[in-house]
Coordinates of C-alpha atoms (C1' of nucleotides) in Angstrom, one line a residue:
Chain A
M5 CA 110.9 141.2 86.8
S6 CA 108.7 138.6 86.5
E7 CA 109.0 136.7 89.4
E8 CA 108.7 133.0 89.0
K9 CA 105.5 131.4 89.8
N10 CA 105.3 127.5 89.0
L11 CA 101.8 127.4 91.4
N12 CA 100.1 123.4 91.7
F13 CA 97.3 123.7 89.4
I14 CA 95.4 123.6 92.3
E15 CA 97.1 127.1 93.8
E16 CA 96.2 128.2 89.5
I17 CA 92.5 127.8 90.4
I18 CA 92.9 129.4 94.0
E19 CA 95.0 132.3 92.2
E20 CA 91.5 132.7 90.1
D21 CA 89.5 132.1 91.6
L22 CA 90.5 134.6 93.9
A23 CA 91.3 136.9 91.3
N24 CA 87.5 137.0 90.6
R25 CA 86.6 137.3 93.9
K26 CA 84.2 134.1 93.6
Y27 CA 85.3 133.0 97.5
T28 CA 87.0 136.0 99.7
E29 CA 88.8 133.6 101.4
V30 CA 90.0 129.9 101.1
L31 CA 88.2 127.2 102.8
T32 CA 90.2 123.6 102.1
R33 CA 88.8 120.6 104.7
F34 CA 91.5 117.3 105.8
P35 CA 88.6 114.9 105.6
P36 CA 90.0 110.8 106.6
E37 CA 88.1 108.0 107.5
P38 CA 88.4 107.2 111.3
N39 CA 89.0 104.1 110.5
G40 CA 93.5 103.6 110.1
Y41 CA 96.2 104.8 110.8
L42 CA 97.7 108.2 108.7
H43 CA 100.0 106.7 106.5
I44 CA 102.8 108.7 104.5
G45 CA 99.9 109.2 101.6
H46 CA 97.7 111.1 103.5
A47 CA 101.1 113.6 105.0
K48 CA 100.9 114.3 100.8
S49 CA 97.3 116.0 101.2
I50 CA 97.3 116.8 105.3
C51 CA 100.5 119.5 103.2
L52 CA 97.9 119.9 100.7
N53 CA 95.1 121.6 102.7
F54 CA 96.4 123.0 105.3
N55 CA 99.7 124.8 102.5
L56 CA 97.0 126.3 100.0
A57 CA 95.2 128.0 102.8
L58 CA 98.3 129.0 104.7
K59 CA 99.8 129.9 101.5
F60 CA 96.1 131.9 100.3
G61 CA 95.4 133.4 104.2
G62 CA 92.7 131.5 104.5
K63 CA 91.6 128.2 106.8
T64 CA 91.8 124.2 106.9
N65 CA 88.8 122.3 108.9
L66 CA 89.9 118.2 110.4
R67 CA 86.7 116.6 109.5
F68 CA 86.4 112.9 110.2
D69 CA 83.9 111.0 108.0
D70 CA 81.8 109.0 109.7
T71 CA 78.9 107.4 108.2
N72 CA 79.7 104.0 107.8
P73 CA 80.2 103.1 111.6
V74 CA 81.2 99.6 111.8
K75 CA 84.0 100.2 110.1
E76 CA 85.1 103.3 112.2
D77 CA 86.4 103.8 116.0
T78 CA 87.5 106.3 119.0
E79 CA 90.5 104.6 118.2
Y80 CA 92.0 106.0 115.4
V81 CA 90.4 109.3 115.8
D82 CA 93.2 109.6 118.8
S83 CA 95.3 108.0 116.4
I84 CA 94.8 111.0 113.7
K85 CA 94.8 114.0 115.6
E86 CA 97.7 112.9 117.0
D87 CA 99.9 112.3 114.3
L88 CA 97.9 116.0 112.5
Q89 CA 99.6 117.7 115.3
W90 CA 102.3 115.5 115.4
L91 CA 103.3 117.3 111.8
G92 CA 103.4 120.6 112.8
F93 CA 99.4 121.0 111.5
K94 CA 96.9 123.6 113.3
W95 CA 93.1 122.7 111.8
A96 CA 90.1 125.4 112.4
T97 CA 87.6 123.9 114.0
E98 CA 87.3 119.8 114.6
L99 CA 84.2 118.1 112.7
Y100 CA 81.9 115.5 112.2
A101 CA 79.8 113.9 109.2
S102 CA 78.0 112.1 112.0
D103 CA 77.5 116.5 113.5
Y104 CA 74.7 117.0 110.3
F105 CA 73.2 113.9 110.7
D106 CA 70.0 115.6 111.3
Q107 CA 70.1 118.2 108.4
L108 CA 71.4 114.9 106.2
Y109 CA 68.3 113.4 107.1
N110 CA 66.3 117.1 106.2
F111 CA 68.3 117.1 102.8
A112 CA 67.1 113.6 102.3
T113 CA 63.3 114.2 103.1
Q114 CA 64.2 117.2 100.4
L115 CA 64.7 115.1 98.0
I116 CA 62.5 113.2 98.2
S117 CA 59.1 116.3 98.2
K118 CA 60.7 117.0 94.5
G119 CA 60.4 113.9 93.4
L120 CA 64.4 113.4 92.9
A121 CA 64.8 110.3 95.9
Y122 CA 62.9 106.8 96.3
V123 CA 63.2 104.0 98.8
D124 CA 63.8 101.2 97.0
D125 CA 62.7 98.3 98.8
G126 CA 65.5 95.2 96.5
S127 CA 67.6 93.2 97.9
A128 CA 71.7 93.7 96.4
E129 CA 71.7 91.8 94.3
E130 CA 68.8 93.3 92.4
I131 CA 69.4 96.6 92.3
T132 CA 72.9 95.7 91.6
A133 CA 70.8 93.7 88.8
L134 CA 69.0 96.6 87.1
K135 CA 72.5 98.6 87.5
G136 CA 73.2 97.2 84.4
T137 CA 77.8 97.2 83.4
P138 CA 79.7 99.9 81.9
T139 CA 78.9 100.1 78.2
E140 CA 74.9 99.1 78.6
P141 CA 72.9 100.9 80.3
G142 CA 70.7 100.0 83.5
K143 CA 66.8 100.0 83.6
D144 CA 64.7 101.2 85.6
G145 CA 63.9 99.4 89.1
P146 CA 59.9 98.3 89.8
Y147 CA 60.3 101.0 92.9
R148 CA 61.3 104.1 90.9
D149 CA 57.7 105.6 91.1
R150 CA 56.7 105.1 93.8
P151 CA 55.2 108.6 95.3
V152 CA 56.1 111.0 97.2
E153 CA 54.2 111.0 100.2
E154 CA 54.7 106.8 100.2
N155 CA 58.7 107.3 99.7
L156 CA 58.8 110.2 102.7
R157 CA 56.3 107.5 104.9
L158 CA 58.6 104.6 104.6
F159 CA 62.2 106.4 105.0
E160 CA 60.1 107.8 108.0
E161 CA 59.6 104.3 108.9
M162 CA 63.2 103.0 108.0
K163 CA 64.7 105.8 110.1
A164 CA 62.1 104.3 113.1
G165 CA 63.7 100.8 112.5
K166 CA 60.7 99.2 111.1
Y167 CA 62.7 97.9 108.8
K168 CA 66.1 95.5 109.4
D169 CA 69.4 95.5 107.6
G170 CA 69.2 96.0 103.6
E171 CA 65.7 95.8 103.6
K172 CA 65.5 98.9 101.7
V173 CA 67.6 102.1 100.2
L174 CA 67.5 105.2 100.0
R175 CA 68.4 106.2 95.9
A176 CA 68.0 109.7 94.6
K177 CA 66.5 109.1 90.8
I178 CA 69.2 110.4 88.2
D179 CA 69.2 108.3 85.1
M180 CA 69.5 104.6 85.4
A181 CA 71.5 105.2 81.4
A182 CA 74.2 107.5 82.6
N183 CA 77.8 106.7 81.3
N184 CA 77.7 107.7 84.5
M185 CA 77.6 104.5 87.0
H186 CA 77.3 106.9 90.0
M187 CA 74.9 108.5 88.2
R188 CA 72.3 105.4 87.4
D189 CA 70.4 105.7 90.8
P190 CA 73.0 105.8 93.4
I191 CA 72.2 104.7 96.8
I192 CA 72.5 107.5 99.1
Y193 CA 71.1 106.1 102.9
R194 CA 70.6 102.6 104.3
I195 CA 69.7 101.0 107.1
K196 CA 72.7 99.3 109.9
H197 CA 71.4 98.4 113.3
A198 CA 75.3 99.5 114.8
H199 CA 76.2 101.1 117.4
H200 CA 78.5 104.5 116.0
H201 CA 81.5 105.8 118.9
R202 CA 80.0 109.3 117.8
T203 CA 76.1 108.9 118.2
G204 CA 75.6 106.1 119.5
D205 CA 72.3 104.6 118.9
A206 CA 70.4 107.3 118.1
W207 CA 70.6 106.3 114.2
C208 CA 69.6 103.0 112.1
I209 CA 70.4 104.9 109.2
Y210 CA 73.4 105.9 107.8
P211 CA 74.9 108.2 104.8
M212 CA 76.4 107.2 102.1
Y213 CA 79.6 109.1 100.7
D214 CA 78.4 110.9 98.3
F215 CA 75.4 112.0 100.4
A216 CA 77.9 112.9 102.4
H217 CA 80.8 114.4 101.7
G218 CA 79.9 117.0 99.0
Q219 CA 76.9 118.2 101.4
S220 CA 79.4 118.8 104.4
D221 CA 81.4 120.4 102.7
S222 CA 79.1 122.9 101.5
I223 CA 77.6 122.8 105.7
E224 CA 81.5 124.3 105.8
H225 CA 81.9 126.3 102.8
I226 CA 83.9 124.4 102.5
T227 CA 85.3 126.2 99.4
H228 CA 88.0 123.9 97.3
S229 CA 87.3 120.4 98.7
I230 CA 89.8 118.8 97.6
C231 CA 90.5 113.9 96.6
T232 CA 92.4 112.2 95.1
L233 CA 91.4 110.8 91.1
E234 CA 89.4 107.6 91.7
F235 CA 87.2 110.7 93.1
I236 CA 86.7 111.7 89.6
P237 CA 83.7 110.1 88.2
H238 CA 82.1 111.3 92.2
R239 CA 82.1 114.8 90.4
E240 CA 78.7 115.4 88.4
L241 CA 77.3 113.3 91.8
Y242 CA 78.6 115.8 94.1
D243 CA 77.5 118.8 92.2
W244 CA 74.4 117.4 91.5
F245 CA 73.5 117.6 95.2
I246 CA 74.1 120.9 95.9
E247 CA 71.9 121.6 92.2
K248 CA 69.4 120.4 93.6
L249 CA 69.7 121.3 97.3
E250 CA 70.6 125.2 97.0
I251 CA 73.4 124.9 99.1
F252 CA 77.3 126.4 99.1
P253 CA 78.1 125.5 95.4
S254 CA 81.3 123.7 97.5
K255 CA 83.6 122.3 94.1
Q256 CA 85.5 119.1 94.0
Y257 CA 89.4 119.0 92.9
E258 CA 91.4 115.9 91.8
F259 CA 94.9 114.4 92.7
A260 CA 96.7 112.2 92.2
R261 CA 97.9 109.6 95.0
L262 CA 101.6 109.2 96.4
N263 CA 102.7 105.4 94.8
M264 CA 106.1 105.7 96.5
T265 CA 109.1 102.8 95.6
Y266 CA 108.9 99.8 97.7
T267 CA 105.6 100.2 99.6
V268 CA 102.2 99.8 99.2
M269 CA 100.0 102.8 100.6
S270 CA 96.3 101.0 100.9
K271 CA 94.6 100.9 104.1
R272 CA 93.7 97.7 103.0
K273 CA 96.9 96.2 102.6
L274 CA 98.8 97.4 105.5
L275 CA 95.9 96.0 107.4
Q276 CA 96.9 92.7 106.6
L277 CA 100.7 93.3 106.9
V278 CA 99.8 94.0 110.7
E279 CA 96.7 91.6 111.1
E280 CA 99.3 88.7 109.0
G281 CA 101.8 89.5 111.5
Y282 CA 104.0 90.6 108.5
V283 CA 105.5 93.6 111.0
Q284 CA 104.2 94.2 114.9
S285 CA 102.3 96.9 114.8
W286 CA 101.5 99.7 112.8
D287 CA 104.1 101.7 113.9
D288 CA 106.3 99.6 113.3
P289 CA 109.1 101.6 112.1
R290 CA 109.5 99.7 108.4
M291 CA 104.9 100.9 108.4
P292 CA 104.8 103.4 105.5
T293 CA 102.3 105.3 108.3
I294 CA 102.8 108.1 110.4
S295 CA 103.3 105.7 113.0
G296 CA 106.3 104.3 111.8
M297 CA 107.8 107.0 110.5
R298 CA 107.9 109.0 113.7
R299 CA 109.0 105.4 115.3
R300 CA 111.5 105.5 112.7
G301 CA 113.3 109.2 114.2
Y302 CA 112.0 110.2 110.7
T303 CA 111.1 114.4 111.4
A304 CA 108.2 115.7 110.6
E305 CA 109.5 118.5 109.0
S306 CA 111.4 116.6 106.6
I307 CA 108.0 114.6 105.5
R308 CA 106.1 118.2 105.3
N309 CA 110.0 119.5 103.3
F310 CA 109.2 115.8 100.7
C311 CA 105.5 116.6 100.4
D312 CA 106.5 119.8 98.7
R313 CA 109.2 118.5 96.9
I314 CA 107.0 116.2 95.6
G315 CA 104.5 118.5 93.2
I316 CA 101.3 118.1 92.7
A317 CA 99.8 116.5 89.8
K318 CA 97.0 114.8 88.4
R319 CA 99.4 112.2 86.8
E320 CA 99.5 108.9 88.1
N321 CA 103.4 108.8 89.7
L322 CA 105.2 106.4 91.4
I323 CA 107.8 108.6 93.5
D324 CA 111.2 107.2 94.6
V325 CA 111.6 106.8 98.4
S326 CA 115.2 108.2 97.8
L327 CA 113.7 111.2 97.8
L328 CA 111.8 110.8 101.0
E329 CA 115.7 109.1 103.1
F330 CA 117.2 112.4 101.2
C331 CA 115.5 114.4 102.6
V332 CA 115.6 112.0 105.8
R333 CA 119.2 113.6 105.7
E334 CA 118.8 116.5 104.7
H335 CA 117.3 117.2 108.1
L336 CA 119.1 114.8 111.0
N337 CA 122.3 116.4 109.5
K338 CA 121.5 119.6 110.9
L339 CA 119.5 118.5 114.0
A340 CA 121.7 115.0 115.5
S341 CA 124.7 114.7 117.4
R342 CA 127.0 112.9 116.1
V343 CA 127.9 109.9 118.5
M344 CA 129.9 106.4 118.2
A345 CA 128.6 102.8 118.1
V346 CA 130.0 99.9 117.0
L347 CA 127.1 97.5 115.8
D348 CA 129.9 94.9 114.9
P349 CA 132.2 94.7 117.4
V350 CA 136.1 93.5 117.4
K351 CA 138.7 93.5 119.9
L352 CA 141.4 96.2 119.4
V353 CA 144.6 96.4 122.0
I354 CA 146.7 98.8 121.3
T355 CA 149.8 97.3 122.7
N356 CA 151.9 99.9 123.6
Y357 CA 149.1 101.2 125.5
P358 CA 150.0 100.8 129.5
E359 CA 148.3 98.8 131.2
G360 CA 144.6 100.6 133.7
Q361 CA 145.6 103.9 132.3
I362 CA 142.1 106.0 131.2
E363 CA 142.4 108.8 129.2
E364 CA 139.5 111.9 129.3
L365 CA 139.8 112.8 125.1
I366 CA 137.3 115.5 123.9
S367 CA 135.0 115.4 120.7
E368 CA 133.1 117.9 118.9
N369 CA 129.4 116.6 118.7
G370 CA 128.4 118.0 115.0
P371 CA 129.9 119.9 112.5
D372 CA 130.4 122.9 113.7
E373 CA 130.8 124.4 118.1
S374 CA 126.9 124.9 117.9
Y375 CA 127.1 121.3 118.9
G376 CA 129.9 121.1 122.1
T377 CA 131.9 118.9 123.4
R378 CA 132.2 116.0 124.9
K379 CA 134.7 113.8 126.8
L380 CA 135.3 110.5 125.5
A381 CA 137.3 108.0 127.5
F382 CA 140.6 105.6 126.2
G383 CA 142.9 102.7 127.0
K384 CA 144.8 99.9 125.9
E385 CA 141.6 97.9 124.9
L386 CA 138.3 99.1 122.6
W387 CA 136.2 97.4 120.2
I388 CA 135.8 98.8 116.6
E389 CA 134.2 97.5 113.9
R390 CA 134.6 93.8 112.3
E391 CA 134.2 94.9 108.7
D392 CA 137.4 98.4 109.9
F393 CA 140.0 95.2 109.5
M394 CA 141.0 93.7 106.6
E395 CA 144.2 90.6 106.8
E396 CA 145.0 91.0 102.8
P397 CA 143.5 95.0 102.0
A398 CA 141.7 95.0 98.7
K399 CA 142.5 98.3 96.4
K400 CA 141.8 101.3 97.4
W401 CA 141.6 100.5 101.4
F402 CA 142.3 102.4 103.4
R403 CA 141.1 101.3 107.2
L404 CA 143.0 98.8 109.0
A405 CA 144.8 95.6 107.6
P406 CA 148.5 94.6 109.3
G407 CA 150.6 97.0 109.0
A408 CA 148.6 100.0 108.3
L409 CA 147.9 103.3 110.0
V410 CA 144.4 104.1 110.6
R411 CA 142.9 107.9 112.6
L412 CA 140.6 107.0 115.8
K413 CA 138.6 109.6 115.5
S414 CA 138.8 111.7 118.1
A415 CA 141.7 110.3 119.6
Y416 CA 145.4 108.8 118.1
I417 CA 146.1 107.3 115.0
V418 CA 146.9 103.3 114.8
K419 CA 149.2 101.3 113.3
C420 CA 148.3 97.4 112.7
E421 CA 151.1 95.2 114.3
G422 CA 149.0 91.7 113.7
F423 CA 145.5 90.7 114.4
V424 CA 144.7 86.7 116.6
K425 CA 142.8 84.3 114.8
D426 CA 140.4 82.0 117.2
N427 CA 140.2 77.6 115.2
N428 CA 137.8 78.6 112.3
G429 CA 140.1 81.5 110.8
T430 CA 137.4 83.9 112.4
V431 CA 139.6 87.6 113.8
Q432 CA 139.1 87.6 117.5
E433 CA 141.8 90.8 118.2
V434 CA 144.1 93.5 116.6
H435 CA 146.9 94.4 118.2
C436 CA 148.3 98.0 117.0
S437 CA 150.7 100.5 118.2
Y438 CA 149.7 104.3 118.9
L439 CA 151.7 107.5 117.9
P440 CA 151.1 109.9 120.9
E441 CA 152.0 112.5 118.9
T442 CA 149.3 112.3 117.6
Q443 CA 146.3 112.9 119.7
S444 CA 143.6 114.9 118.6
G445 CA 143.7 118.0 118.5
N446 CA 147.2 118.3 119.8
D447 CA 149.0 116.5 116.7
T448 CA 152.8 117.5 116.4
S449 CA 153.2 114.6 114.0
G450 CA 153.0 116.2 110.8
I451 CA 151.3 112.4 109.5
S452 CA 148.3 112.2 107.0
V453 CA 146.4 109.4 107.3
K454 CA 143.7 108.3 104.6
G455 CA 140.7 106.9 107.2
T456 CA 139.1 107.9 109.5
I457 CA 137.4 104.5 112.0
H458 CA 135.1 105.1 115.2
W459 CA 135.4 103.1 118.2
V460 CA 134.2 102.5 122.1
S461 CA 136.1 102.2 125.0
A462 CA 136.0 98.2 126.2
A463 CA 135.6 99.0 129.8
H464 CA 133.4 101.9 129.3
A465 CA 131.9 100.9 126.2
I466 CA 127.9 99.9 127.5
P467 CA 125.5 96.9 125.1
A468 CA 122.6 98.1 123.6
E469 CA 120.8 97.2 120.8
I470 CA 119.7 98.1 117.6
R471 CA 117.4 96.9 115.3
L472 CA 118.1 97.5 111.0
Y473 CA 115.4 98.4 109.0
D474 CA 115.6 97.7 105.7
R475 CA 112.9 97.8 102.5
L476 CA 109.0 95.8 103.2
F477 CA 109.0 94.8 100.2
K478 CA 111.6 93.7 97.1
V479 CA 109.8 94.4 93.9
E480 CA 109.5 98.3 93.4
N481 CA 106.0 98.2 93.0
P482 CA 104.5 95.2 94.6
S483 CA 100.9 95.9 93.8
Q484 CA 101.3 96.0 90.3
E485 CA 103.0 92.8 89.9
E486 CA 101.3 89.4 88.9
G487 CA 100.0 87.3 92.3
D488 CA 99.6 88.4 96.3
F489 CA 101.7 91.2 96.8
K490 CA 102.5 89.7 100.1
E491 CA 104.6 87.5 97.6
Y492 CA 107.2 90.6 97.4
I493 CA 107.6 91.1 101.1
N494 CA 111.6 91.1 101.7
P495 CA 112.3 88.7 104.5
D496 CA 116.0 90.8 105.7
S497 CA 113.3 93.7 106.4
L498 CA 114.4 94.1 109.7
H499 CA 117.6 92.5 112.0
V500 CA 117.9 92.8 115.3
I501 CA 121.9 93.7 117.0
S502 CA 121.0 92.3 120.2
K503 CA 125.3 93.4 121.0
A504 CA 126.4 95.9 119.9
Y505 CA 128.2 99.4 121.5
V506 CA 128.1 103.1 121.4
E507 CA 129.2 105.0 123.9
P508 CA 129.0 105.4 127.2
S509 CA 127.4 109.2 127.5
L510 CA 123.7 107.5 125.7
A511 CA 123.3 106.0 129.1
N512 CA 120.8 108.0 129.5
A513 CA 118.8 108.7 125.9
A514 CA 115.7 109.3 126.1
A515 CA 113.2 107.6 123.2
G516 CA 112.8 109.6 119.7
S517 CA 115.5 111.1 120.2
V518 CA 117.7 111.0 117.5
Y519 CA 121.4 111.2 116.3
Q520 CA 124.4 110.5 114.0
F521 CA 126.2 107.3 114.8
I522 CA 129.3 108.5 113.0
R523 CA 130.5 106.6 109.7
K524 CA 127.1 104.2 110.2
G525 CA 124.4 106.4 109.7
Y526 CA 121.1 108.5 111.8
F527 CA 119.6 106.0 114.7
C528 CA 116.8 107.3 117.3
V529 CA 115.3 106.0 120.9
D530 CA 112.7 103.5 120.9
K531 CA 110.2 103.8 122.5
E532 CA 110.6 100.8 124.1
S533 CA 114.8 100.9 125.0
Q534 CA 115.0 101.6 128.9
A535 CA 118.2 101.9 130.6
P536 CA 120.2 99.7 131.6
K537 CA 118.3 98.0 128.1
L538 CA 119.0 99.8 125.0
V539 CA 117.3 100.1 121.7
F540 CA 118.2 102.0 119.0
N541 CA 116.6 102.4 115.9
R542 CA 118.8 102.9 112.7
T543 CA 116.1 105.7 111.0
V544 CA 118.9 105.9 107.9
S545 CA 122.0 104.9 106.4
L546 CA 124.8 107.4 105.7
K547 CA 125.6 107.3 101.9
D548 CA 128.1 105.0 101.3
A549 CA 130.9 105.5 98.6
W550 CA 133.1 102.5 100.3
A551 CA 129.5 99.8 99.5
K552 CA 129.2 101.0 95.8
E553 CA 133.2 101.3 95.0
V554 CA 132.2 97.3 97.1
K555 CA 129.9 96.1 94.5
K556 CA 131.8 97.7 91.6
S557 CA 134.2 95.1 91.3
Chain B
rU13 C1' 84.2 97.0 72.9
rG14 C1' 80.2 102.8 77.2
rG15 C1' 83.2 107.1 79.9
rG16 C1' 85.5 109.6 82.3
rU17 C1' 91.2 111.2 83.3
rU18 C1' 96.6 111.0 82.1
rA19 C1' 100.8 110.9 78.9
rU20 C1' 107.5 115.8 79.3
rU21 C1' 115.3 112.3 81.2
rG22 C1' 115.7 106.6 85.2
rU23 C1' 111.7 109.0 89.0
rG24 C1' 109.4 113.6 90.5
rU25 C1' 108.3 118.2 88.5
rA26 C1' 108.4 123.4 85.5
rA27 C1' 108.0 125.8 81.6
rU28 C1' 100.4 128.7 79.7
rG29 C1' 103.1 129.8 71.5
rG30 C1' 110.0 132.4 72.2
rU31 C1' 116.7 129.0 75.0
rA32 C1' 113.4 122.5 77.2
rG33 C1' 114.6 124.7 83.9
rC34 C1' 114.5 122.1 88.6
rA35 C1' 115.3 118.4 92.5
rC36 C1' 116.5 113.0 93.6
rU37 C1' 118.7 109.2 91.5
rA38 C1' 123.7 107.9 89.0
rC39 C1' 128.8 109.1 87.0
rA40 C1' 133.8 111.8 87.8
rG41 C1' 136.3 114.9 90.8
rA42 C1' 138.0 118.4 94.8
rU43 C1' 137.8 119.5 100.0
rU44 C1' 137.7 116.4 104.9
rU45 C1' 140.2 113.5 111.5
rU46 C1' 132.6 110.6 109.4
rG47 C1' 134.2 106.8 102.6
rA48 C1' 129.2 111.8 105.4
rU49 C1' 128.4 116.2 105.1
rU50 C1' 130.6 121.1 101.6
rC51 C1' 131.8 122.3 96.7
rU52 C1' 131.8 121.9 91.1
rG53 C1' 131.3 119.2 87.0
rU54 C1' 128.5 114.9 83.4
rC55 C1' 125.2 111.8 81.4
rU56 C1' 120.5 111.1 79.9
rG57 C1' 114.0 114.5 78.5
rU58 C1' 108.5 116.3 75.5
rC59 C1' 104.3 109.2 74.0
rU60 C1' 103.0 108.7 67.5
rA61 C1' 101.3 110.1 62.6
rG62 C1' 100.1 114.4 60.7
rG63 C1' 98.4 119.5 60.8
rU64 C1' 98.8 124.8 62.3
rU65 C1' 103.0 129.1 62.7
rC66 C1' 108.3 133.2 61.3
rG67 C1' 108.6 130.1 66.0
rA68 C1' 104.9 124.1 68.9
rA69 C1' 105.9 120.3 75.3
rU70 C1' 101.8 124.1 74.3
rC71 C1' 97.3 125.1 69.8
rC72 C1' 94.3 121.6 65.6
rU73 C1' 93.7 116.2 63.9
rG74 C1' 94.4 110.5 63.9
rG75 C1' 96.9 106.9 66.4
rU76 C1' 98.8 104.9 71.1
rA77 C1' 100.0 103.3 76.1
rA78 C1' 98.6 102.9 81.5
rC79 C1' 95.1 104.5 85.3
rC80 C1' 89.8 104.9 87.1
rC81 C1' 83.3 103.9 86.9
rA82 C1' 79.1 98.1 87.5
rA83 C1' 80.4 97.3 97.8
rC84 C1' 73.9 99.0 101.1
rC85 C1' 83.0 101.6 101.4
rA86 C1' 85.0 106.2 101.5

RNA sequence: UGGGUUAUUGUGUAAUGGUAGCACUACAGAUUUUGAUUCUGUCUGUCUAGGUUCGAAUCCUGGUAACCCAACCA
């Protein structure tokens, strides 16, 4: 009878607000500053905000928090919109804090008129000095009691460009002794003679975050303004401005940001990785950015699913990246066609197969009929995986070894008759005989073998570059280790195989398409791939029980 | 050492005074023309010390630990 609801704490608040008829419609917003690329942490926030609106029948705005012109750029605006769309979300209205500059200026004037804001001529150092510390109260500065008329005039002059950067600021007049540092007369406007990506040179004063964000929420009638934990101390200020300005009472709620093992999530650190060449770009497949994950072959659905599973709460967390990988495999398992590719090739010669003979075998493309079938060329010489042959087989080994039988996937059972080594002792060829009556689908032999391996025909296979990615860092939580986080970068996070062989059906594979390379993992075609030079990214490996077995002994 | 926030298995997250559940991970087994998938099973938890109560993860009191706050960043 009792329905399991399992609401997170924000959903509970919304449900209560709706029950109390506090709001008739839920309006949330996603408010990125256009100063960088979106990452998986943003995806958590995006899913939260948009899904809340979806769940309770409301809407979500996209609002760019563009109040600091020196850091922001249209390039970022575009990438953010692209990522959001790719993730599968539709915003109700596209807005910019800079659209409200006039109104924000008026709000500031109102505050001055009420005696709640003043122009301070102090330098940054002087202002900081008077601010006190968390354990010591601040002190009132010399400009705090400037008359309203003078403040009004000075603020207007600031706007008119009469002063240089840093010469004056506008401050809210609250309480220099407040426990909350953010209430010690916070700066609300600063002078910046800088070009803004949208307003150009119309302004030389810009509002601070605290004076823009809450008011923007209020202007839009955002009902639930959701942000991360570090903004908790800002909430008192958020409410103060709304109260003094007597505007729509948006409410701020905070949840814990996402942290994930073996990566970093701060824009500053990600920027360093790009700028200092530890990765190639913002969309490097090793990056935790949305664009990096997209390029790596992660699907939007799997990222959304991941965000659902990690939940929303207020406690610090460090999510195991294996959960993300699970979500990716889960989706790709349903999505990806199965094909064969040999990453580390060694020749397999079928000694009793007629020279020059080619057969067309039929192979299924996936676990059920919906995937369809394709033709596979089979011949006397094949490429197989070097690791699928062992001269002296280990315990529980059921791949190729002298005398052993294995099935070549979708083809025949073969028996290993011998092998050829070069002077260095490296295996050059594996020799097998095949059992003609064991053809896949027409097997009349009654023989069953333990191992099945993948292969490609040497005469038909096409070469490809394959990029294997590993975790970017050697430690679970690089940000918490001693010293510079970059000391913990995994030097082997990228392994490029310049000459692998893939089956010919992949010759025209389009960038972005995803495949399962049987027994090797999920791969996608990189954006740099251009026939005849194919490039694949390994999205994620398959689970590997044999690797675990080896590790144990 | 001022203020704020948070503590549930290895990792996340539920349980809103009444059987500590779910997912990932790990481990074991079954099926398998992918050592994959699928299926079955197993392991480990309420930060701590008291108190209230028939009954406490939940309420109260005291401790402890972690995180955040002193940009003219957001």
